[in-house]
């Protein structure tokens, strides 16, 4: 039995879903909104943040919180499909970029663009704060430019192999893309990369997500947008 | 040859130094201030943040940035002394707490208290902004209370064994303690824990650190403060 407490548009939850699906592991999804976590989650952690995985396997019952703890556990335990490269130098670079992506999105983008969009959709606030959106959009442009440069010469962000860094970037971008906030036209190489990642079977489930009361952008689930 | 680019009062750099020393690995230290990174570092990364490890070993040349990438590499490569527990459930909890500690300090405390103190010491700004210090102190009290509760019943934060979570908490607290910003009297169990961690050989080198122009608080290097 494997259970993931998640929230559909939380990028960290999306990343864990992608890794689980890439590894072809079955799991039950339980919705646990950030503003009202599931009771089982609050019994586990005083201040739960992000996805929580409960994995009952041969290794006993493992409870993990935070993408770092969850994904490193999955990578150690389920080795048929790997999301980290084999060689030490490549592993280090994939982990650096994974962490870089999560830190930049968390500290500069998700708290502004994504939070505003979600507040509007879920809590029915009036129009999003345009100054906050502008600040987030500026930070997002910088991140997109950097990621675009990384896939100018390779299929994936750290080279020829898909890693957790690609999944982390795709998880974060997909949440913004739901609201149409990623301007793909300015980053053609990254757009091609995103088509490639989005076309993988692991992505299917994410593209079916729908937030009550808010339709995704027209191209959200389009594999050749 | 192993080289760590660091800045003495950067908590992330301190954590990596503690892990290297705990594992009894030799390394050269090269100072690379956040506001003027060493040239070798800027050749490696466009926007370097935090410590960078270059490790030339049997596994080839590994370049790693961010505590996550550096420490997971060291743990995989050098197994004589471990900073993560053996069992999967305990590993998950140590990683969760490691990440929790780093995220809380980075997002709520280091940018306020530590940044103000360092600005005053290094850039010779006038008195620190008291509103910023108050905000940081409030966040720090919350973190200290939580950590104190964790070591009420055990020697270390996640149980009877020292893990990277202890080293992460000690690295962050030691930087604040340099300026006398940790009120240990209110958290007696955490104080005992800190005496225990600080007395380990891996801590020796950190206690000799000194920022030009600023003396550490009187008890900073005292093992029985």
Tab-separated table of N, CA and C in Angstrom, chain B residues 8-147:
chain	number	residue	atom	x	y	z
B	8	UNK	N	32.941	31.698	5.950
B	8	UNK	CA	32.935	31.178	7.327
B	8	UNK	C	31.586	31.228	8.043
B	9	UNK	N	30.818	32.322	7.886
B	9	UNK	CA	29.575	32.406	8.651
B	9	UNK	C	28.336	32.033	7.828
B	10	UNK	N	28.541	31.458	6.670
B	10	UNK	CA	27.418	30.959	5.884
B	10	UNK	C	27.010	29.596	6.451
B	11	UNK	N	25.770	29.462	6.942
B	11	UNK	CA	25.351	28.200	7.581
B	11	UNK	C	25.486	26.985	6.661
B	12	UNK	N	25.203	27.150	5.370
B	12	UNK	CA	25.303	26.012	4.451
B	12	UNK	C	26.764	25.557	4.330
B	13	UNK	N	27.686	26.521	4.255
B	13	UNK	CA	29.112	26.177	4.211
B	13	UNK	C	29.513	25.462	5.496
B	14	UNK	N	29.014	25.956	6.624
B	14	UNK	CA	29.336	25.345	7.920
B	14	UNK	C	28.853	23.895	7.968
B	15	UNK	N	27.655	23.664	7.445
B	15	UNK	CA	27.118	22.298	7.455
B	15	UNK	C	28.035	21.355	6.669
B	16	UNK	N	28.473	21.802	5.501
B	16	UNK	CA	29.348	20.931	4.693
B	16	UNK	C	30.675	20.692	5.416
B	17	UNK	N	31.230	21.729	6.049
B	17	UNK	CA	32.473	21.530	6.805
B	17	UNK	C	32.272	20.494	7.919
B	18	UNK	N	31.120	20.578	8.600
B	18	UNK	CA	30.835	19.618	9.682
B	18	UNK	C	30.749	18.189	9.141
B	19	UNK	N	30.090	18.027	8.016
B	19	UNK	CA	29.941	16.674	7.456
B	19	UNK	C	31.304	16.137	7.008
B	20	UNK	N	32.089	16.973	6.337
B	20	UNK	CA	33.434	16.544	5.909
B	20	UNK	C	34.270	16.138	7.126
B	21	UNK	N	34.213	16.949	8.189
B	21	UNK	CA	35.026	16.668	9.376
B	21	UNK	C	34.507	15.431	10.112
B	22	UNK	N	33.184	15.289	10.191
B	22	UNK	CA	32.591	14.114	10.839
B	22	UNK	C	33.029	12.837	10.113
B	23	UNK	N	33.142	12.936	8.799
B	23	UNK	CA	33.582	11.787	7.997
B	23	UNK	C	35.108	11.677	7.941
B	24	UNK	N	35.781	12.573	8.644
B	24	UNK	CA	37.250	12.580	8.698
B	24	UNK	C	37.897	12.627	7.322
B	25	UNK	N	37.340	13.486	6.480
B	25	UNK	CA	37.894	13.694	5.144
B	25	UNK	C	38.710	14.984	5.131
B	26	UNK	N	39.908	14.921	4.572
B	26	UNK	CA	40.733	16.134	4.457
B	26	UNK	C	40.183	17.044	3.363
B	27	UNK	N	40.324	18.326	3.563
B	27	UNK	CA	39.921	19.259	2.504
B	27	UNK	C	40.597	20.604	2.699
B	28	UNK	N	40.822	21.287	1.562
B	28	UNK	CA	41.317	22.658	1.618
B	28	UNK	C	40.120	23.594	1.613
B	29	UNK	N	40.233	24.651	2.414
B	29	UNK	CA	39.167	25.649	2.455
B	29	UNK	C	39.587	26.867	1.636
B	30	UNK	N	38.721	27.313	0.740
B	30	UNK	CA	38.989	28.544	-0.012
B	30	UNK	C	37.823	29.494	0.268
B	31	UNK	N	38.144	30.691	0.737
B	31	UNK	CA	37.075	31.638	1.061
B	31	UNK	C	36.449	32.183	-0.220
B	32	UNK	N	35.123	32.143	-0.280
B	32	UNK	CA	34.387	32.648	-1.438
B	32	UNK	C	33.152	33.383	-0.915
B	33	UNK	N	33.296	34.705	-0.677
B	33	UNK	CA	32.173	35.449	-0.076
B	33	UNK	C	30.966	35.501	-1.008
B	34	UNK	N	29.765	35.428	-0.448
B	34	UNK	CA	28.539	35.456	-1.269
B	34	UNK	C	28.491	36.684	-2.188
B	35	UNK	N	29.004	37.830	-1.739
B	35	UNK	CA	28.896	39.057	-2.527
B	35	UNK	C	30.054	39.191	-3.526
B	36	UNK	N	31.051	38.296	-3.442
B	36	UNK	CA	32.157	38.331	-4.409
B	36	UNK	C	32.757	36.929	-4.471
B	37	UNK	N	32.047	36.018	-5.155
B	37	UNK	CA	32.503	34.623	-5.197
B	37	UNK	C	33.880	34.498	-5.841
B	38	UNK	N	34.626	33.482	-5.427
B	38	UNK	CA	35.942	33.207	-5.994
B	38	UNK	C	35.819	33.008	-7.503
B	39	UNK	N	36.860	33.406	-8.235
B	39	UNK	CA	36.812	33.337	-9.700
B	39	UNK	C	36.546	31.916	-10.192
B	40	UNK	N	37.187	30.928	-9.545
B	40	UNK	CA	36.996	29.532	-9.949
B	40	UNK	C	35.506	29.131	-9.845
B	41	UNK	N	34.826	29.700	-8.851
B	41	UNK	CA	33.406	29.395	-8.656
B	41	UNK	C	32.559	30.046	-9.751
B	42	UNK	N	32.883	31.286	-10.098
B	42	UNK	CA	32.077	31.968	-11.123
B	42	UNK	C	32.291	31.345	-12.500
B	43	UNK	N	33.438	30.678	-12.698
B	43	UNK	CA	33.642	29.967	-13.970
B	43	UNK	C	32.767	28.708	-14.028
B	44	UNK	N	32.423	28.170	-12.860
B	44	UNK	CA	31.609	26.944	-12.802
B	44	UNK	C	30.116	27.222	-12.907
B	45	UNK	N	29.666	28.279	-12.219
B	45	UNK	CA	28.230	28.534	-12.138
B	45	UNK	C	27.931	30.004	-12.444
B	46	UNK	N	26.810	30.209	-13.169
B	46	UNK	CA	26.426	31.575	-13.517
B	46	UNK	C	26.074	32.378	-12.258
B	47	UNK	N	25.272	31.804	-11.397
B	47	UNK	CA	24.864	32.508	-10.176
B	47	UNK	C	25.119	31.629	-8.964
B	48	UNK	N	26.389	31.526	-8.576
B	48	UNK	CA	26.706	30.601	-7.482
B	48	UNK	C	26.076	31.036	-6.161
B	49	UNK	N	25.493	30.078	-5.453
B	49	UNK	CA	24.932	30.336	-4.124
B	49	UNK	C	25.448	29.249	-3.183
B	50	UNK	N	26.024	29.665	-2.072
B	50	UNK	CA	26.446	28.692	-1.064
B	50	UNK	C	27.718	27.952	-1.438
B	51	UNK	N	28.024	26.928	-0.651
B	51	UNK	CA	29.303	26.228	-0.802
B	51	UNK	C	29.405	25.421	-2.101
B	52	UNK	N	30.618	25.320	-2.606
B	52	UNK	CA	30.893	24.485	-3.790
B	52	UNK	C	32.018	23.524	-3.418
B	53	UNK	N	31.798	22.244	-3.645
B	53	UNK	CA	32.820	21.240	-3.364
B	53	UNK	C	33.409	20.727	-4.671
B	54	UNK	N	34.746	20.686	-4.734
B	54	UNK	CA	35.404	19.992	-5.853
B	54	UNK	C	36.151	18.815	-5.254
B	55	UNK	N	35.791	17.624	-5.688
B	55	UNK	CA	36.344	16.409	-5.115
B	55	UNK	C	36.974	15.573	-6.236
B	56	UNK	N	38.293	15.445	-6.146
B	56	UNK	CA	39.003	14.681	-7.170
B	56	UNK	C	39.374	13.349	-6.552
B	57	UNK	N	38.584	12.321	-6.867
B	57	UNK	CA	38.837	11.022	-6.245
B	57	UNK	C	38.853	9.902	-7.266
B	58	UNK	N	38.689	8.673	-6.774
B	58	UNK	CA	38.689	7.506	-7.659
B	58	UNK	C	37.526	7.553	-8.641
B	59	UNK	N	36.472	8.248	-8.235
B	59	UNK	CA	35.259	8.344	-9.033
B	59	UNK	C	35.345	9.455	-10.076
B	60	UNK	N	36.540	10.051	-10.250
B	60	UNK	CA	36.686	11.179	-11.164
B	60	UNK	C	36.517	12.484	-10.434
B	61	UNK	N	36.352	13.560	-11.196
B	61	UNK	CA	36.216	14.890	-10.607
B	61	UNK	C	34.726	15.187	-10.421
B	62	UNK	N	34.354	15.405	-9.180
B	62	UNK	CA	32.962	15.741	-8.905
B	62	UNK	C	32.882	17.192	-8.435
B	63	UNK	N	32.038	17.968	-9.082
B	63	UNK	CA	31.781	19.346	-8.666
B	63	UNK	C	30.353	19.391	-8.159
B	64	UNK	N	30.177	19.855	-6.929
B	64	UNK	CA	28.823	19.858	-6.369
B	64	UNK	C	28.516	21.185	-5.693
B	65	UNK	N	27.300	21.623	-5.843
B	65	UNK	CA	26.835	22.874	-5.252
B	65	UNK	C	25.481	22.613	-4.600
B	66	UNK	N	25.244	23.223	-3.480
B	66	UNK	CA	24.073	23.057	-2.616
B	66	UNK	C	24.318	21.891	-1.646
B	67	UNK	N	23.927	22.126	-0.386
B	67	UNK	CA	24.153	21.115	0.656
B	67	UNK	C	23.547	19.764	0.265
B	68	UNK	N	22.379	19.793	-0.377
B	68	UNK	CA	21.718	18.545	-0.769
B	68	UNK	C	22.646	17.718	-1.675
B	69	UNK	N	23.124	18.336	-2.755
B	69	UNK	CA	23.969	17.622	-3.723
B	69	UNK	C	25.304	17.224	-3.098
B	70	UNK	N	25.904	18.125	-2.321
B	70	UNK	CA	27.228	17.861	-1.751
B	70	UNK	C	27.152	16.724	-0.742
B	71	UNK	N	26.194	16.799	0.172
B	71	UNK	CA	26.162	15.834	1.275
B	71	UNK	C	25.671	14.455	0.814
B	72	UNK	N	24.699	14.420	-0.082
B	72	UNK	CA	24.268	13.111	-0.601
B	72	UNK	C	25.427	12.448	-1.360
B	73	UNK	N	26.227	13.250	-2.071
B	73	UNK	CA	27.413	12.693	-2.753
B	73	UNK	C	28.399	12.132	-1.725
B	74	UNK	N	28.710	12.920	-0.706
B	74	UNK	CA	29.677	12.469	0.312
B	74	UNK	C	29.180	11.196	1.001
B	75	UNK	N	27.868	11.150	1.251
B	75	UNK	CA	27.295	9.982	1.934
B	75	UNK	C	27.359	8.730	1.062
B	76	UNK	N	27.177	8.923	-0.238
B	76	UNK	CA	27.254	7.767	-1.155
B	76	UNK	C	28.692	7.302	-1.344
B	77	UNK	N	29.615	8.262	-1.339
B	77	UNK	CA	30.989	7.940	-1.712
B	77	UNK	C	31.856	7.502	-0.535
B	78	UNK	N	31.638	8.104	0.613
B	78	UNK	CA	32.511	7.853	1.767
B	78	UNK	C	31.667	7.271	2.896
B	79	UNK	N	31.727	5.948	3.036
B	79	UNK	CA	30.754	5.246	3.866
B	79	UNK	C	31.261	4.826	5.234
B	80	UNK	N	32.499	5.164	5.558
B	80	UNK	CA	33.023	4.729	6.863
B	80	UNK	C	32.259	5.382	8.014
B	81	UNK	N	32.016	6.656	7.887
B	81	UNK	CA	31.184	7.363	8.869
B	81	UNK	C	29.963	7.888	8.120
B	82	UNK	N	28.777	7.604	8.642
B	82	UNK	CA	27.552	8.020	7.958
B	82	UNK	C	26.833	9.130	8.729
B	83	UNK	N	26.207	10.007	8.005
B	83	UNK	CA	25.413	11.046	8.662
B	83	UNK	C	23.911	10.837	8.416
B	84	UNK	N	23.575	9.785	7.697
B	84	UNK	CA	22.172	9.373	7.567
B	84	UNK	C	22.029	7.999	8.216
B	85	UNK	N	20.898	7.747	8.890
B	85	UNK	CA	20.689	6.431	9.523
B	85	UNK	C	20.623	5.321	8.464
B	86	UNK	N	20.706	4.086	8.907
B	86	UNK	CA	20.684	2.933	8.005
B	86	UNK	C	19.279	2.648	7.463
B	87	UNK	N	18.277	2.647	8.357
B	87	UNK	CA	16.936	2.167	7.983
B	87	UNK	C	16.132	3.236	7.239
B	88	UNK	N	15.376	2.770	6.254
B	88	UNK	CA	14.619	3.676	5.395
B	88	UNK	C	13.706	4.654	6.156
B	89	UNK	N	12.933	4.200	7.159
B	89	UNK	CA	12.054	5.162	7.848
B	89	UNK	C	12.860	6.253	8.560
B	90	UNK	N	14.004	5.857	9.151
B	90	UNK	CA	14.832	6.837	9.861
B	90	UNK	C	15.549	7.777	8.890
B	91	UNK	N	15.962	7.250	7.759
B	91	UNK	CA	16.594	8.100	6.734
B	91	UNK	C	15.616	9.175	6.275
B	92	UNK	N	14.367	8.752	6.042
B	92	UNK	CA	13.343	9.697	5.564
B	92	UNK	C	13.122	10.811	6.588
B	93	UNK	N	13.090	10.437	7.870
B	93	UNK	CA	12.846	11.437	8.905
B	93	UNK	C	14.046	12.378	9.066
B	94	UNK	N	15.269	11.835	8.974
B	94	UNK	CA	16.456	12.690	9.071
B	94	UNK	C	16.510	13.676	7.907
B	95	UNK	N	16.168	13.186	6.713
B	95	UNK	CA	16.175	14.096	5.554
B	95	UNK	C	15.067	15.143	5.660
B	96	UNK	N	13.890	14.719	6.127
B	96	UNK	CA	12.799	15.693	6.290
B	96	UNK	C	13.233	16.803	7.223
B	97	UNK	N	13.821	16.442	8.362
B	97	UNK	CA	14.187	17.446	9.357
B	97	UNK	C	15.353	18.312	8.872
B	98	UNK	N	16.294	17.708	8.200
B	98	UNK	CA	17.407	18.456	7.585
B	98	UNK	C	16.842	19.551	6.682
B	99	UNK	N	15.934	19.148	5.783
B	99	UNK	CA	15.362	20.109	4.843
B	99	UNK	C	14.494	21.126	5.576
B	100	UNK	N	13.737	20.689	6.583
B	100	UNK	CA	12.891	21.595	7.367
B	100	UNK	C	13.748	22.680	8.016
B	101	UNK	N	14.830	22.254	8.661
B	101	UNK	CA	15.734	23.200	9.328
B	101	UNK	C	16.282	24.207	8.321
B	102	UNK	N	16.824	23.719	7.220
B	102	UNK	CA	17.431	24.642	6.248
B	102	UNK	C	16.399	25.606	5.670
B	103	UNK	N	15.205	25.107	5.361
B	103	UNK	CA	14.177	25.963	4.777
B	103	UNK	C	13.730	27.039	5.761
B	104	UNK	N	13.479	26.643	7.020
B	104	UNK	CA	13.029	27.631	8.007
B	104	UNK	C	14.083	28.704	8.247
B	105	UNK	N	15.336	28.280	8.437
B	105	UNK	CA	16.384	29.276	8.678
B	105	UNK	C	16.580	30.177	7.461
B	106	UNK	N	16.642	29.568	6.279
B	106	UNK	CA	16.872	30.364	5.067
B	106	UNK	C	15.752	31.360	4.822
B	107	UNK	N	14.503	30.909	4.983
B	107	UNK	CA	13.398	31.769	4.574
B	107	UNK	C	12.975	32.759	5.655
B	108	UNK	N	13.243	32.449	6.927
B	108	UNK	CA	12.684	33.317	7.972
B	108	UNK	C	13.713	33.951	8.899
B	109	UNK	N	14.916	33.376	8.961
B	109	UNK	CA	15.844	33.830	10.001
B	109	UNK	C	17.155	34.389	9.430
B	110	UNK	N	17.782	33.638	8.537
B	110	UNK	CA	19.099	34.064	8.069
B	110	UNK	C	19.051	35.361	7.261
B	111	UNK	N	17.981	35.540	6.503
B	111	UNK	CA	17.845	36.765	5.718
B	111	UNK	C	17.599	37.984	6.597
B	112	UNK	N	17.152	37.767	7.809
B	112	UNK	CA	16.925	38.912	8.702
B	112	UNK	C	18.071	39.031	9.710
B	113	UNK	N	18.070	38.222	10.767
B	113	UNK	CA	19.077	38.383	11.825
B	113	UNK	C	20.499	38.294	11.264
B	114	UNK	N	20.818	37.173	10.629
B	114	UNK	CA	22.198	36.929	10.209
B	114	UNK	C	22.658	37.970	9.176
B	115	UNK	N	21.798	38.250	8.201
B	115	UNK	CA	22.168	39.213	7.160
B	115	UNK	C	22.432	40.595	7.757
B	116	UNK	N	21.610	41.004	8.727
B	116	UNK	CA	21.800	42.317	9.369
B	116	UNK	C	23.123	42.358	10.129
B	117	UNK	N	23.399	41.294	10.871
B	117	UNK	CA	24.645	41.247	11.654
B	117	UNK	C	25.866	41.273	10.751
B	118	UNK	N	25.794	40.520	9.670
B	118	UNK	CA	26.942	40.440	8.761
B	118	UNK	C	27.130	41.768	8.029
B	119	UNK	N	26.018	42.375	7.614
B	119	UNK	CA	26.113	43.677	6.946
B	119	UNK	C	26.800	44.686	7.857
B	120	UNK	N	26.418	44.641	9.122
B	120	UNK	CA	27.005	45.579	10.073
B	120	UNK	C	28.499	45.302	10.263
B	121	UNK	N	28.857	44.027	10.346
B	121	UNK	CA	30.246	43.658	10.610
B	121	UNK	C	31.134	43.872	9.389
B	122	UNK	N	30.634	43.480	8.228
B	122	UNK	CA	31.483	43.492	7.033
B	122	UNK	C	31.384	44.808	6.279
B	123	UNK	N	30.142	45.245	6.068
B	123	UNK	CA	29.976	46.459	5.259
B	123	UNK	C	29.918	47.711	6.115
B	124	UNK	N	30.046	47.493	7.442
B	124	UNK	CA	30.087	48.643	8.364
B	124	UNK	C	28.868	49.535	8.224
B	125	UNK	N	27.709	48.908	8.009
B	125	UNK	CA	26.491	49.706	8.024
B	125	UNK	C	26.288	50.189	9.456
B	126	UNK	N	25.410	51.154	9.633
B	126	UNK	CA	25.137	51.619	10.999
B	126	UNK	C	24.357	50.527	11.738
B	127	UNK	N	23.746	50.863	12.845
B	127	UNK	CA	23.059	49.860	13.673
B	127	UNK	C	22.101	49.018	12.828
B	128	UNK	N	21.951	47.721	13.159
B	128	UNK	CA	21.033	46.870	12.401
B	128	UNK	C	19.597	47.390	12.504
B	129	UNK	N	18.798	47.083	11.503
B	129	UNK	CA	17.398	47.488	11.479
B	129	UNK	C	16.638	46.695	12.552
B	130	UNK	N	16.143	47.389	13.572
B	130	UNK	CA	15.575	46.667	14.713
B	130	UNK	C	14.263	45.955	14.355
B	131	UNK	N	13.515	46.497	13.403
B	131	UNK	CA	12.265	45.821	13.003
B	131	UNK	C	12.589	44.485	12.338
B	132	UNK	N	13.617	44.476	11.508
B	132	UNK	CA	14.022	43.238	10.830
B	132	UNK	C	14.522	42.230	11.865
B	133	UNK	N	15.332	42.695	12.813
B	133	UNK	CA	15.843	41.803	13.857
B	133	UNK	C	14.701	41.209	14.677
B	134	UNK	N	13.700	42.015	14.985
B	134	UNK	CA	12.551	41.525	15.773
B	134	UNK	C	11.797	40.441	15.033
B	135	UNK	N	11.607	40.655	13.727
B	135	UNK	CA	10.907	39.657	12.917
B	135	UNK	C	11.690	38.342	12.922
B	136	UNK	N	12.998	38.450	12.737
B	136	UNK	CA	13.848	37.253	12.746
B	136	UNK	C	13.834	36.565	14.094
B	137	UNK	N	13.880	37.365	15.172
B	137	UNK	CA	13.911	36.799	16.527
B	137	UNK	C	12.620	36.042	16.820
B	138	UNK	N	11.514	36.566	16.321
B	138	UNK	CA	10.222	35.900	16.520
B	138	UNK	C	10.226	34.528	15.827
B	139	UNK	N	10.695	34.497	14.582
B	139	UNK	CA	10.755	33.225	13.840
B	139	UNK	C	11.720	32.261	14.532
B	140	UNK	N	12.835	32.796	15.015
B	140	UNK	CA	13.832	31.947	15.677
B	140	UNK	C	13.255	31.300	16.934
B	141	UNK	N	12.459	32.051	17.696
B	141	UNK	CA	11.848	31.483	18.914
B	141	UNK	C	10.993	30.266	18.577
B	142	UNK	N	10.229	30.375	17.495
B	142	UNK	CA	9.383	29.250	17.075
B	142	UNK	C	10.216	28.024	16.727
B	143	UNK	N	11.287	28.232	16.001
B	143	UNK	CA	12.146	27.116	15.593
B	143	UNK	C	12.824	26.502	16.821
B	144	UNK	N	13.326	27.349	17.726
B	144	UNK	CA	14.002	26.848	18.927
B	144	UNK	C	13.046	26.002	19.776
B	145	UNK	N	11.813	26.467	19.914
B	145	UNK	CA	10.825	25.727	20.713
B	145	UNK	C	10.586	24.344	20.127
B	146	UNK	N	10.460	24.286	18.798
B	146	UNK	CA	10.233	22.995	18.143
B	146	UNK	C	11.430	22.068	18.331
B	147	UNK	N	12.638	22.599	18.106
B	147	UNK	CA	13.842	21.772	18.235
B	147	UNK	C	14.032	21.327	19.689
